[in-house]
Coordinates of C-alpha atoms in Angstrom, one line a residue:
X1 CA 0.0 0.0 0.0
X2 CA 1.1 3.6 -0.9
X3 CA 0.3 6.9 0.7
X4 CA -2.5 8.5 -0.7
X5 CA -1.5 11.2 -2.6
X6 CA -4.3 13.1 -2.2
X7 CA -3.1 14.6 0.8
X8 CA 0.0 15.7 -0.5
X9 CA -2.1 18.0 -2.6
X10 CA -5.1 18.8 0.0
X11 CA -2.7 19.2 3.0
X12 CA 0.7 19.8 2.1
X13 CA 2.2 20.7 5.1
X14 CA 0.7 18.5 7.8
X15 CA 2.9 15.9 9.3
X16 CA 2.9 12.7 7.4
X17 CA 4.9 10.9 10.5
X18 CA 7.2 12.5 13.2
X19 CA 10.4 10.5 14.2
X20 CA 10.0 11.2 18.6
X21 CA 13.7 10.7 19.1
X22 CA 14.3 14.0 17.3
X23 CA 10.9 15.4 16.5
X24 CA 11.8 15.7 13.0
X25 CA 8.5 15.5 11.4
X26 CA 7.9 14.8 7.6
X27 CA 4.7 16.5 5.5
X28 CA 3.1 15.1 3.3
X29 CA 4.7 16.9 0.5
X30 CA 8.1 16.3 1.6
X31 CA 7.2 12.4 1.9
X32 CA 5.4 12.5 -1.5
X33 CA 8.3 14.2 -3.5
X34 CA 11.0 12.0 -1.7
X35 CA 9.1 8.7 -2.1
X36 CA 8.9 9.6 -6.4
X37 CA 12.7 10.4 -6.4
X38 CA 13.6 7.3 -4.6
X39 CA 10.6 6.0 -7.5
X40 CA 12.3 7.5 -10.2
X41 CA 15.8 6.1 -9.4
X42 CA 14.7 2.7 -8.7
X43 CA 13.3 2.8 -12.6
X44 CA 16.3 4.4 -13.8
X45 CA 18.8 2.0 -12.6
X46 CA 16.8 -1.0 -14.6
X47 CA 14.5 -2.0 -11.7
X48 CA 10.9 -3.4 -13.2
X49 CA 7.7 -4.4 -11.0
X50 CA 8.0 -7.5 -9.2
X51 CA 11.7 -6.8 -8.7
X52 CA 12.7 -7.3 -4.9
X53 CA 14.7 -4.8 -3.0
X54 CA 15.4 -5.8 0.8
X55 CA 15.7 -3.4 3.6
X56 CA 18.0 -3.4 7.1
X57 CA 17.1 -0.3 9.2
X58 CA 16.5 1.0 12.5
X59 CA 13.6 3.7 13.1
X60 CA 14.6 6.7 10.6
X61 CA 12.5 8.6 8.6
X62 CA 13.7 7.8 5.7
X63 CA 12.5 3.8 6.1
X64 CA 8.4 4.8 4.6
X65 CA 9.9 7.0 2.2
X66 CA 11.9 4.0 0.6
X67 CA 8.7 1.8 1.4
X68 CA 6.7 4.1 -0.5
X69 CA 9.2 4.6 -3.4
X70 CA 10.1 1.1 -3.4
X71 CA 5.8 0.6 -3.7
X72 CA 5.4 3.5 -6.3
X73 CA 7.6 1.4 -8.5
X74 CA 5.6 -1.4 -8.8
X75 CA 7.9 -3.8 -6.4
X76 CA 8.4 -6.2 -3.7
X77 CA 10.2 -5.1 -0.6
X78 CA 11.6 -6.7 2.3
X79 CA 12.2 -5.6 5.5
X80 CA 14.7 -7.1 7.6
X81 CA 14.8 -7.6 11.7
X82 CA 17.9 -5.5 12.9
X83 CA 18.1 -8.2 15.6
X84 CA 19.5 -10.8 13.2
X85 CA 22.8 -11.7 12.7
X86 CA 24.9 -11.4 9.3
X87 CA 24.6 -14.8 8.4
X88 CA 20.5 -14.7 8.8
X89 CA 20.6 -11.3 6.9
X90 CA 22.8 -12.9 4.0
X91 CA 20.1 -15.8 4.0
X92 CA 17.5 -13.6 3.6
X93 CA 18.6 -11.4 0.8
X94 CA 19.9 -14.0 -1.2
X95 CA 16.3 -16.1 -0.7
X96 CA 14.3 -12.9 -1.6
X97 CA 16.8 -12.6 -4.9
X98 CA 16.7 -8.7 -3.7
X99 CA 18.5 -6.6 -6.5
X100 CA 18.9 -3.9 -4.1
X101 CA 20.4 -3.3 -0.7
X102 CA 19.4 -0.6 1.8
X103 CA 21.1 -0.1 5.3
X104 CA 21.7 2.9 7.6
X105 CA 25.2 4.3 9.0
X106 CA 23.6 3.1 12.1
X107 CA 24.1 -0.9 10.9
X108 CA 27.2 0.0 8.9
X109 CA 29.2 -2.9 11.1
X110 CA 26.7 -5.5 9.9
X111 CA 26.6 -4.0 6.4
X112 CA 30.2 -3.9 6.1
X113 CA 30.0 -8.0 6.5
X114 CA 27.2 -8.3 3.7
X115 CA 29.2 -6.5 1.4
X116 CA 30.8 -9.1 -0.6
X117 CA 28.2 -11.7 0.2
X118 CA 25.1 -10.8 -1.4
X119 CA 25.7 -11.9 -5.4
X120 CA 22.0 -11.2 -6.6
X121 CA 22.6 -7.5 -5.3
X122 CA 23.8 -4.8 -7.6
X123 CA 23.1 -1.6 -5.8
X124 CA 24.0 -1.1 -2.0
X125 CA 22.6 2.2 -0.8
X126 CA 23.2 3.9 3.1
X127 CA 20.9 6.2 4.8
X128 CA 22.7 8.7 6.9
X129 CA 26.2 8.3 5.4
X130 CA 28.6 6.0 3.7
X131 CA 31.1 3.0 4.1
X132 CA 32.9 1.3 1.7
X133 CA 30.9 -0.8 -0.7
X134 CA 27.9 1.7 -0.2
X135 CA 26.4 4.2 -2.2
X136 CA 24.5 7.4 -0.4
X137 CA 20.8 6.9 -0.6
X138 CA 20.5 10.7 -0.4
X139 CA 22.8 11.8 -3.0
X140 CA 21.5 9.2 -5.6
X141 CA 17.8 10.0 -5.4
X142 CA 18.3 13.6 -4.7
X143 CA 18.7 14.4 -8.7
X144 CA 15.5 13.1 -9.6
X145 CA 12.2 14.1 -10.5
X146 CA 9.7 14.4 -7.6
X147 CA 7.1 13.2 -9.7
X148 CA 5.5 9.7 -10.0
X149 CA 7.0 7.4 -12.9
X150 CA 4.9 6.9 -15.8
X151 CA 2.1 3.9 -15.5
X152 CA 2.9 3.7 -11.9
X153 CA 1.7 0.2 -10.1
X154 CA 1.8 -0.5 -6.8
X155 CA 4.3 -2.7 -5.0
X156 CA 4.0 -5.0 -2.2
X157 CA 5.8 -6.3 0.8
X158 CA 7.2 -9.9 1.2
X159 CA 8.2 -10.1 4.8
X160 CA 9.8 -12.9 6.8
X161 CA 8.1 -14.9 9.4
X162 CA 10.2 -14.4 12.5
X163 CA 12.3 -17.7 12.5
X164 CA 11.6 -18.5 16.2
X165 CA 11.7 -22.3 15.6
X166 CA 13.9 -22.4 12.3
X167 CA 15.1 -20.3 9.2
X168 CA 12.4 -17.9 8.4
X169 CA 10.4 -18.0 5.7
X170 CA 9.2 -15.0 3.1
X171 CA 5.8 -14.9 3.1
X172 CA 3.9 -14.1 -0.4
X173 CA 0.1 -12.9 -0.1
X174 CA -1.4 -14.1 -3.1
X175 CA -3.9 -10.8 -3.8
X176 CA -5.4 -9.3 -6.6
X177 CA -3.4 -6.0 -8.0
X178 CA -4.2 -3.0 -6.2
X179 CA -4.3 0.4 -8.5
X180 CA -2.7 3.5 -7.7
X181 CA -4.1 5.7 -5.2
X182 CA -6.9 2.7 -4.1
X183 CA -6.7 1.7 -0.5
X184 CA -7.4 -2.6 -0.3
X185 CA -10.2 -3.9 0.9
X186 CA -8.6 -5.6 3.8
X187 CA -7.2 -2.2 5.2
X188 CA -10.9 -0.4 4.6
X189 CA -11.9 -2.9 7.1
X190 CA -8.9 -2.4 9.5
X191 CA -9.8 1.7 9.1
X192 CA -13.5 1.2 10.0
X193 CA -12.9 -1.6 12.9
X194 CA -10.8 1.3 14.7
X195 CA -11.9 4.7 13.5
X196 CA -9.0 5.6 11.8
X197 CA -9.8 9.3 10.4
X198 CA -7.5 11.7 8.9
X199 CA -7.5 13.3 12.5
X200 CA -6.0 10.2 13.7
X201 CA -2.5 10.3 15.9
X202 CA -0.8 6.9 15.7
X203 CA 1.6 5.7 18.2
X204 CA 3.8 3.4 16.7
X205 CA 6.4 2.2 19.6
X206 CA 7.6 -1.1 17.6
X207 CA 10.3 -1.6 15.1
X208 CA 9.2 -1.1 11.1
X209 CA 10.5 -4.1 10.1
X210 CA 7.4 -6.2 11.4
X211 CA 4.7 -6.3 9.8
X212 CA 1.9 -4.7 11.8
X213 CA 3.6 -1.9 12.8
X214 CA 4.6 -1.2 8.9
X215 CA 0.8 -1.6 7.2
X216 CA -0.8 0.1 10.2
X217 CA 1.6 3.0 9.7
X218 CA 1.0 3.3 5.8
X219 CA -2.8 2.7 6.9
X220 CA -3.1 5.7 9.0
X221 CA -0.5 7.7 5.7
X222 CA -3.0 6.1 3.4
X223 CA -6.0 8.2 5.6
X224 CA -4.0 11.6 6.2
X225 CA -2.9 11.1 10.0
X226 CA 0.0 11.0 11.8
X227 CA 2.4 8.4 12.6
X228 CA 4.7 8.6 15.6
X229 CA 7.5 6.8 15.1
X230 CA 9.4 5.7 18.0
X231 CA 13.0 4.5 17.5
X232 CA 12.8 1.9 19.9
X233 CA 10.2 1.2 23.1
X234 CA 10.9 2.6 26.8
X235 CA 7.9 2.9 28.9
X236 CA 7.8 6.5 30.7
X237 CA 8.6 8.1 26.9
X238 CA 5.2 6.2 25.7
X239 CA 3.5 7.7 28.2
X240 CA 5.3 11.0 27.5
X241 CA 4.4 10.9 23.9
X242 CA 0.8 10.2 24.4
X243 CA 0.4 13.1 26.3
X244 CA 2.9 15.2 24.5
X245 CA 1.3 14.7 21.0
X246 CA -2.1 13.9 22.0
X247 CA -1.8 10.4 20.7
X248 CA -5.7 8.9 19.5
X249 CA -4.5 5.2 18.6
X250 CA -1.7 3.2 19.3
X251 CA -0.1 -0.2 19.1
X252 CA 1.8 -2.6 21.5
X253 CA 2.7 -6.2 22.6
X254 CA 2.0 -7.2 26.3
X255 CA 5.7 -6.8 26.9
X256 CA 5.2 -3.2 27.0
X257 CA 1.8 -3.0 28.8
X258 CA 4.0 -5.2 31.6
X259 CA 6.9 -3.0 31.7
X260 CA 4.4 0.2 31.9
X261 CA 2.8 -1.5 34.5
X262 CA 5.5 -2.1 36.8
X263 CA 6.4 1.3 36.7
X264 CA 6.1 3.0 39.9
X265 CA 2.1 4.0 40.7
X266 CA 3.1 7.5 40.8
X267 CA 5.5 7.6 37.5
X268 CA 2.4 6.1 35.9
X269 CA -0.2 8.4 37.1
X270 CA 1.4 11.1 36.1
X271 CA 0.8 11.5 32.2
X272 CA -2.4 12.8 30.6
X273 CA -3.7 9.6 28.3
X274 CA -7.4 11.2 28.1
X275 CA -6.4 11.3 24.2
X276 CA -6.3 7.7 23.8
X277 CA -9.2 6.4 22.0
X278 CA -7.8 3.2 20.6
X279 CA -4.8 0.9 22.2
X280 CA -4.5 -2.7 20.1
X281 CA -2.5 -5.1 20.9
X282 CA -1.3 -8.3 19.1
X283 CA 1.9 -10.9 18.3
X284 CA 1.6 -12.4 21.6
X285 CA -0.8 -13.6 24.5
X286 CA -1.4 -10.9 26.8
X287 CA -2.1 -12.8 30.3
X288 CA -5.5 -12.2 31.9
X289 CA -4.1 -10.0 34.9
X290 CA -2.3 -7.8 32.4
X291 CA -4.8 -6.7 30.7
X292 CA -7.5 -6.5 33.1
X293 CA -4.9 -4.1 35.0
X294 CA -4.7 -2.3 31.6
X295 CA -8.1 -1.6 31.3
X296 CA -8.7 -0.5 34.6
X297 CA -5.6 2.3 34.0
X298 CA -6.7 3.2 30.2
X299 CA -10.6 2.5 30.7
X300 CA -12.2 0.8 27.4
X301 CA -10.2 1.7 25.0
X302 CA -8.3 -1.7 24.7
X303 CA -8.8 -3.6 21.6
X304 CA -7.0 -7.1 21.1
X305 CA -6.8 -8.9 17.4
X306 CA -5.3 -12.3 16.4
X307 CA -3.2 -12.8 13.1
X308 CA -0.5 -13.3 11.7
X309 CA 2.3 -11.9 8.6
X310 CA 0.7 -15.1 6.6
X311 CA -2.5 -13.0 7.0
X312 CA -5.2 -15.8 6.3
X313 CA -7.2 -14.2 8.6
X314 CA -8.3 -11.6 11.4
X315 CA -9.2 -12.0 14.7
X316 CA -10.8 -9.5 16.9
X317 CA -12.0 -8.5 20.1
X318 CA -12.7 -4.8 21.8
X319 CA -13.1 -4.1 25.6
X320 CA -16.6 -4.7 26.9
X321 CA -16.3 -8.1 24.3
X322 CA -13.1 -9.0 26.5
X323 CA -14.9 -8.4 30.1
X324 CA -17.2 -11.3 29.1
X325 CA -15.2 -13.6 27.6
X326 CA -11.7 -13.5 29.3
X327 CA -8.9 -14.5 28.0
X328 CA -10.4 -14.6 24.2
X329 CA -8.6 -12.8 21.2
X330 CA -12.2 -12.9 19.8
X331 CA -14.0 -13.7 16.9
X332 CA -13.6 -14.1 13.2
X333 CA -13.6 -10.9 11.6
X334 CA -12.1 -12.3 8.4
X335 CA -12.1 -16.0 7.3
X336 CA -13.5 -18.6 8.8
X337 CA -12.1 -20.8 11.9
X338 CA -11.5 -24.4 12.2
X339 CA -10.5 -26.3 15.2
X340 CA -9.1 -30.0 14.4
X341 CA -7.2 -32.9 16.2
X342 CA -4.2 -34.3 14.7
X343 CA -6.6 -36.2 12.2
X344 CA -8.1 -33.0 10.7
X345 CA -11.4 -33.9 12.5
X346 CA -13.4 -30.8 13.7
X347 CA -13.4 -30.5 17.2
X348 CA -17.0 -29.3 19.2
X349 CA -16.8 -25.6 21.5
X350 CA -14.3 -26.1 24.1
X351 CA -11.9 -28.4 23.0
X352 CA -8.2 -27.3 21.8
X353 CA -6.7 -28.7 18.6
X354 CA -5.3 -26.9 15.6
X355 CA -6.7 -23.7 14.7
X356 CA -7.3 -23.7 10.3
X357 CA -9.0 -20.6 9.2
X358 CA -11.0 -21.0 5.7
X359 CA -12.4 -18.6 2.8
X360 CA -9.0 -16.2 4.1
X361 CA -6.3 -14.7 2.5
X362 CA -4.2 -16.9 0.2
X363 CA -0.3 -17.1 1.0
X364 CA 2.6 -19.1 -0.3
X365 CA 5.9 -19.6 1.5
X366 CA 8.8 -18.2 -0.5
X367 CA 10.9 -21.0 -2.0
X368 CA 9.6 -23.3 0.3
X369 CA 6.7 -25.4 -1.2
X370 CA 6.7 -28.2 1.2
X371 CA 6.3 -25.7 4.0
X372 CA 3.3 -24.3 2.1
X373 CA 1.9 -27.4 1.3
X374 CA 1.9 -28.3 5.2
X375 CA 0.3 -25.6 6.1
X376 CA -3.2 -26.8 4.4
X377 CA -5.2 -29.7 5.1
X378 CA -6.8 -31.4 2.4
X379 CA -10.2 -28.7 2.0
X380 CA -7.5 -25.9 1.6
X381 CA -7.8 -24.4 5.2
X382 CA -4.3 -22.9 6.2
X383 CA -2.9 -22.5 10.0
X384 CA 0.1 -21.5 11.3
X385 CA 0.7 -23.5 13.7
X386 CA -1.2 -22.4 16.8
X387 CA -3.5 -24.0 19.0
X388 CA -6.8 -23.2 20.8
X389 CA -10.8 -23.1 21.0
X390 CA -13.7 -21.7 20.1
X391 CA -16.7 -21.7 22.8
X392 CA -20.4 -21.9 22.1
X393 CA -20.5 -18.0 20.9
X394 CA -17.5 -18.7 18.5
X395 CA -15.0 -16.4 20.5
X396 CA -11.3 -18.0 20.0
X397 CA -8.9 -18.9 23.1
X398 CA -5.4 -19.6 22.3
X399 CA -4.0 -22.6 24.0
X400 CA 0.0 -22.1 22.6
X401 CA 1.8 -22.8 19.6
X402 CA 2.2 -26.0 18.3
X403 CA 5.6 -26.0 18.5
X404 CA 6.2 -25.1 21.8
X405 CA 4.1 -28.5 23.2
X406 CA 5.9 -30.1 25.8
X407 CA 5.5 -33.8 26.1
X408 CA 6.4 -34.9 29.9
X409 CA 5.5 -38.6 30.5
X410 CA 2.8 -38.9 27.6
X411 CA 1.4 -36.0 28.8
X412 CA 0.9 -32.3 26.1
X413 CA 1.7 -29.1 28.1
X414 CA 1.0 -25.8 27.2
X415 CA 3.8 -23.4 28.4
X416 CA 2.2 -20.6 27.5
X417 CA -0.1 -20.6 30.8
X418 CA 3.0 -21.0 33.2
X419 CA 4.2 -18.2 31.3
X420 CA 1.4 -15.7 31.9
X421 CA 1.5 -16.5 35.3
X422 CA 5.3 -16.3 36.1
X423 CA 5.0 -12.6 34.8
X424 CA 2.5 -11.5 37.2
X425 CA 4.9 -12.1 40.4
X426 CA 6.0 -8.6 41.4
X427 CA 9.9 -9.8 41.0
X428 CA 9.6 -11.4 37.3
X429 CA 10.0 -8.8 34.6
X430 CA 9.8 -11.8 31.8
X431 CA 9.6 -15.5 31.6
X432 CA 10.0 -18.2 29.5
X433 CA 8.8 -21.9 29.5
X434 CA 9.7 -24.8 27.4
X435 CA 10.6 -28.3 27.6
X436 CA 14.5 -29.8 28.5
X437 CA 15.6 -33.6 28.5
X438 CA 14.3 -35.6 31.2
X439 CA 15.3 -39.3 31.1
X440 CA 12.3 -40.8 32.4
X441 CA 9.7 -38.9 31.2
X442 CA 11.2 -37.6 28.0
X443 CA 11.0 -33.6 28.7
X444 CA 10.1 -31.6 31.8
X445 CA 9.0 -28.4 32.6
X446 CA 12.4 -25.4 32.5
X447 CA 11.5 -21.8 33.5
X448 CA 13.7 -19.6 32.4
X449 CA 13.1 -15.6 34.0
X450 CA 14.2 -12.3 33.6
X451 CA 13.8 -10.9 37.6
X452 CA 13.2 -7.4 37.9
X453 CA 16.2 -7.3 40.0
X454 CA 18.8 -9.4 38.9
X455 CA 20.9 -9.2 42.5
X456 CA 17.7 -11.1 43.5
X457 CA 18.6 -14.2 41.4
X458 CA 19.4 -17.5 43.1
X459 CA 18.5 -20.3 44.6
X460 CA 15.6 -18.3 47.2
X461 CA 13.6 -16.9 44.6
X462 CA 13.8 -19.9 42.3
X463 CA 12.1 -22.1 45.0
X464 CA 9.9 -19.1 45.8
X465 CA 8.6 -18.7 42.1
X466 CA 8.5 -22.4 41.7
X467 CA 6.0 -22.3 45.1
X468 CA 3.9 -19.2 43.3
X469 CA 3.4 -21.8 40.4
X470 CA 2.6 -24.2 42.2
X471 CA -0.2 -22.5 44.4
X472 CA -2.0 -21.4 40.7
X473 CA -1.2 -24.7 38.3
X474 CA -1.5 -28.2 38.5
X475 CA 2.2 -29.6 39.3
X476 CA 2.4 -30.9 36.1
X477 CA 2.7 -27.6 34.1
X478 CA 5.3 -25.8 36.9
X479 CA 8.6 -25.6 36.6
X480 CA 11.3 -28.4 38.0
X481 CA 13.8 -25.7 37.9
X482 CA 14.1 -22.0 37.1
X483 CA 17.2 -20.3 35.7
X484 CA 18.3 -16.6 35.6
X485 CA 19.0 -14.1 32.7
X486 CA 19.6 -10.6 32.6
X487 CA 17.7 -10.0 29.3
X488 CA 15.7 -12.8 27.1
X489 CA 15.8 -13.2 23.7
X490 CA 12.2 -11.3 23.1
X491 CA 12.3 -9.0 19.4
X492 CA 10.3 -6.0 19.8
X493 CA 7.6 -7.5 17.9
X494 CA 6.7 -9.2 21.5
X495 CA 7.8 -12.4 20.4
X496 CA 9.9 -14.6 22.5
X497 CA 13.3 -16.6 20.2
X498 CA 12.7 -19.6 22.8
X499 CA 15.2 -21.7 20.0
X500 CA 17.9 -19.8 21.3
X501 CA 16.7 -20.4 25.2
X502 CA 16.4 -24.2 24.2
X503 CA 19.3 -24.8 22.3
X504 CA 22.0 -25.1 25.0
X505 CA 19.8 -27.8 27.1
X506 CA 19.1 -30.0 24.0
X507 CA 22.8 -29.7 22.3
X508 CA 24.2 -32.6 24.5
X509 CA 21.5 -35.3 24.8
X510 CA 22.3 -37.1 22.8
X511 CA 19.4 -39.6 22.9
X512 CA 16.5 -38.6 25.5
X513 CA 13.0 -40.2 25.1
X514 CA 13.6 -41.2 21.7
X515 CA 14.4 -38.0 20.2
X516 CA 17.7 -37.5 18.8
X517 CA 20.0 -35.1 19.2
X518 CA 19.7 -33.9 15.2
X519 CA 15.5 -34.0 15.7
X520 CA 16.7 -31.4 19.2
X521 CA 14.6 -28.5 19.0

C-alpha cells in the first residue's frame, strides 16, 4: 500500500509521520516528492515491477519514504529484523533474490560483513552516510524528478516470518493487483474496525520491520494522519508521547503493557492519556491479569486482534467483548475458523486442537513449497501453527503454539499458561517456559526468568517462584527448575526466540526419550 496522494495536494504541510527521538516530522509533501525520487531512481537504474529490493534499518525517517518509493515502483520489498545476525541477513537477501540493498550508518558494522556476500545484489545504498561498498541513498535519489513514474503500479511487501523455531520463511500474499491511489479492501476494514480518520495520531512504539507496525503505519499515511515513530520502546517516553502529541491510537505487545505497568504508581499516574481512543494489541498472548490491570488504568479503550504476517485471517476483540469472555482474542472478523485434532477432525466448542482458518487470505511460502503445502489440510484451510478453541458464541482462546508443546510422561503441556503467570509475580520482569531432556519422562517443565532485580537471582527466589506456580497450576505444568537471565531473547515484535533459550539444554542429549539429538529442538 502507498500513501494517498491526495493529501500531498489537499494538506501539504501537515505531518505525514514525526520521528519522537528527534521530533523531525515529515509532510506530506516532503514524503510525496521524496518517495517519487527514490521512485524514479529505482526505474532508472533498470529495476521493473515485481523486482525485490530488501531493507536493514533501524527507526529513521527515511524507512516509509523507501517503502513508498520502493511501492510507487511497482515492487516487492523486504524488510529485515535488525536483531539478526549477518549470516541470517545474508540468507534472507539471497532467498528474496533482492537486486537492491538498503542499510543505515547506524548498521554499517553489519553492512560492512554483507558486502561481498550478497551476489543477486547490484546496488548497496546507506541512509545517513557512507562506508565502503555503499552508495549514499540521499545523494543518488536527490537528482530526480519528484514526480511519480509513468504507468505507476503498486508494490507490495514480502516479509519474513520471525524464524523463532527455524530459518524464516518469506511470506507471499497471493492478492489481486491494487491500483494506484486505491486503499485494499482488507485495510478499509482495518480503518473502520478502529476509527482511523484523517484526525488520527498513531503511536507506533515497535520496530518497522514487522509487519503490523509497517501496514498500520501506511494505513493511517493512506487516511491523512500521523504516525509517531518511536526508535525503539521505553515505557515513561510512551507515556510522555501520548500526552505530548495527543496520541488517539496506538499499538503494542504485552511486553510493553508489563513494563508500563511495573512502573512506579506515581511515574504512571502522572501522564495525561485522556487522548487515547484506541490501544491494540497483538503478536503475543497478553495474560489475563495484564490486561485486566490495563483496562482499569486506560478504561475501554483496549482492543485485542489475532493474526499473523501469513495474513489468512483476522481475529478480533474490543473491551466490553473481553470483560465477558476473558482470556479470548475474539471472533472471526475475516475468514472462517476451524479447530481440528491431529486427524483433521473438527473439534466441538471447548476443546483445543489446531486452529485452520478457511475462505482467508491466500499465502505461499517463498521457495519453500513443502512448507506451504503443510500448512493446508486437504479442503485448503491454512494455520500457522497455533492451537486453541472456540466456545459456544465462537470467540477464540489460544491454547500455545504447536511447537512449543511439551510432552512430559505422555502427557501435552501448554507453556504458555506458566508463562502468563510467572510474569505477574511482582519480581519477574519476563519469563519463559519450554521443555529440556528428562530421562524418564522424555521432557520436563524449564523456567527460564528475567527478575526485575537481577541481584535477587538465586536459589531463594527460584524455590519461591516455583511455590507461586505451584499455588496457581497443577504440578504438572510448573517448573522443575528455574534459571536466571539478565535480558531474554524477546524481538520488539513481542515475540519470544525460545530456540535460542532451548538450544544449549538440547545440544548434549544425545538420545533422551527417543528423540535425537539432530530432531533437538
Amino acid at each position: 500500500m502507498k500513501h494517498n496522494r491526495v493529501h500531498e495536494m489537499k494538506t501539504p504541510d501537515h505531518p505525514a509521520y514525526i520521528m519522537a527521538l528527534t521530533g523531525e516530522a515529515i509532510t506530506y509533501r516532503q514524503l510525496e516528492e521524496r518517495a517519487n525520487q527514490c521512485s524514479q531512481f529505482f526505474w532508472d537504474i533498470g529495476l521493473r515491477p515485481g523486482d525485490h529490493i530488501a531493507i536493514f534499518m533501524e527507526n529513521n525517517s527515511r524507512f516509509l519514504e523507501i517503502v513508498s518509493g520502493a511501492s510507487g515502483a511497482g515492487l516487492v520489498y523486504t524488510a529485515i529484523s535488525t536483531h539478526l545476525t549477518a549470516s541470517e541477513i545474508e540468507y534472507i537477501v539471497n532467498d528474496c533474490a533482492a537486486r537492491i540493498f538498503v542499510t543505515s550508518h547506524a548498521k554499517r558494522d553489519i553492512a560492512a560483513e554483507l558486502a561481498g556476500s550478497m551476489p543477486d545484489v547490484h546496488t548497496r545504498l546507506m541512509v545517513g552516510g557512507t562506508i565502503a561498498g555503499y552508495d549514499s541513498y540521499e545523494k543518488k535519489t536527490r537528482g530526480y524528478p519528484s514526480t511519480p513514474i509513468a504507468n505507476e503500479t503498486i508494490g507490495k511487501a514480502m516479509l519474513y516470518s520471525s524464524g523463532t523455531t527455524g530459518r524464516p520463511k518469506g511470506v507471499v500474499n497471493i492478492a489481486d493487483e491494487t491500483p494506484p491511489e486505491t486503499v485494499p479492501q482488507s485495510a478499509l476494514g482495518l480503518m473502520l474496525l478502529y476509527s482511523f480518520t484523517p484526525d488520527t495520531v498513531y503511536l507506533s512504539p515497535a520496530p518497522l520491520y514487522h509487519s503490523a507496525p509497517l501496514n498500520f503505519c501506511l494505513m493511517i499515511l493512506a487516511l491523512g494522519g500521523t504516525v509517531i515513530i518511536m526508535d525503539r520502546f521505553e515505557a515513561t517516553e510512551a507515556l510522555h508521547l501520548i500526552e505530548t502529541y495527543r496520541v488517539t491510537h496506538s499499538q503494542w505487545v504485552p511486553t510493553m503493557f508489563i513494563r508500563m505497568l511495573k512502573l512506579p504508581e506515581q511515574q504512571r499516574h502522572r501522564f495525561d492519556l485522556s487522548s487515547l481512543k484506541v490501544a491494540i494489541h497483538a503478536a503475543a498472548p497478553c495474560p489475563i491479569p495484564v490486561k485486566q490491570q490495563m483496562i482499569d488504568w486506560w478504561g475501554p479503550v483496549i482492543f485485542e486482534y489475532y493474526a499473523g504476517t501469513e495474513a489468512n485471517g483476522f481475529v478480533a476483540i474490543n473491551t466490553e467483548e473481553w470483560l465477558t469472555h476473558k482470556g479470548s482474542v475474539g471472533k472471526a472478523i475475516f475468514g472462517v475458523i476451524h479447530i481440528l485434532d491431529d486427524q483433521g477432525n473438527e473439534l466441538p466448542s471447548g476443546e483445543a486442537g489446531s486452529i485452520y482458518m478457511a475462505d482467508g487470505n491466500r499465502f505461499a511460502y517463498h521457495n519453500d513449497p513443502k512448507k506451504t503445502e503443510s500448512s493446508r489440510n486437504d479442503q485448503g484451510w491454512s494455520t500457522m501453527g497455533d492451537v486453541g478453541f472456540l466456545d459456544e458464541e465462537g470467540f477464540l482462546y489460544l491454547t500455545d503454539r504447536k511447537a512449543d508443546m511439551i510432552i512430559s510422561g505422555g502427557v501435552n503441556i501448554y507453556p504458555q499458561e506458566t508463562e502468563n503467570l510467572l510474569v505477574t509475580h511482582l519480581q519477574v520482569a519476563d519469563a519463559a517456559v519450554f521443555g529440556i531432556p528428562n530421562e524418564d519422562f522424555g521432557e520436563e517443565v524449564k523456567a527460564v526468568v528475567q527478575p526485575i532485580n537481577m541481584a535477587e537471582a538465586g536459589p531463594e527466589l527460584e524455590q519461591l517462584l516455583i511455590a507461586f506456580c505451584q499455588e496457581n497450576l497443577s504440578r504438572i505444568k510448573c517448573p522443575r527448575s528455574i534459571d536466571f537471565q539478565e535480558q531474554l531473547p524477546r524481538y520488539p515484535t513481542g515475540k519470544l526466540f525460545k530456540r535460542l533459550l532451548k538450544e544449549p539444554y538440547w545440544k548434549d542429549a544425545s538420545l533422551v526419550g527417543g528423540l535425537s539429538k539432530e530432531e533437538a529442538p
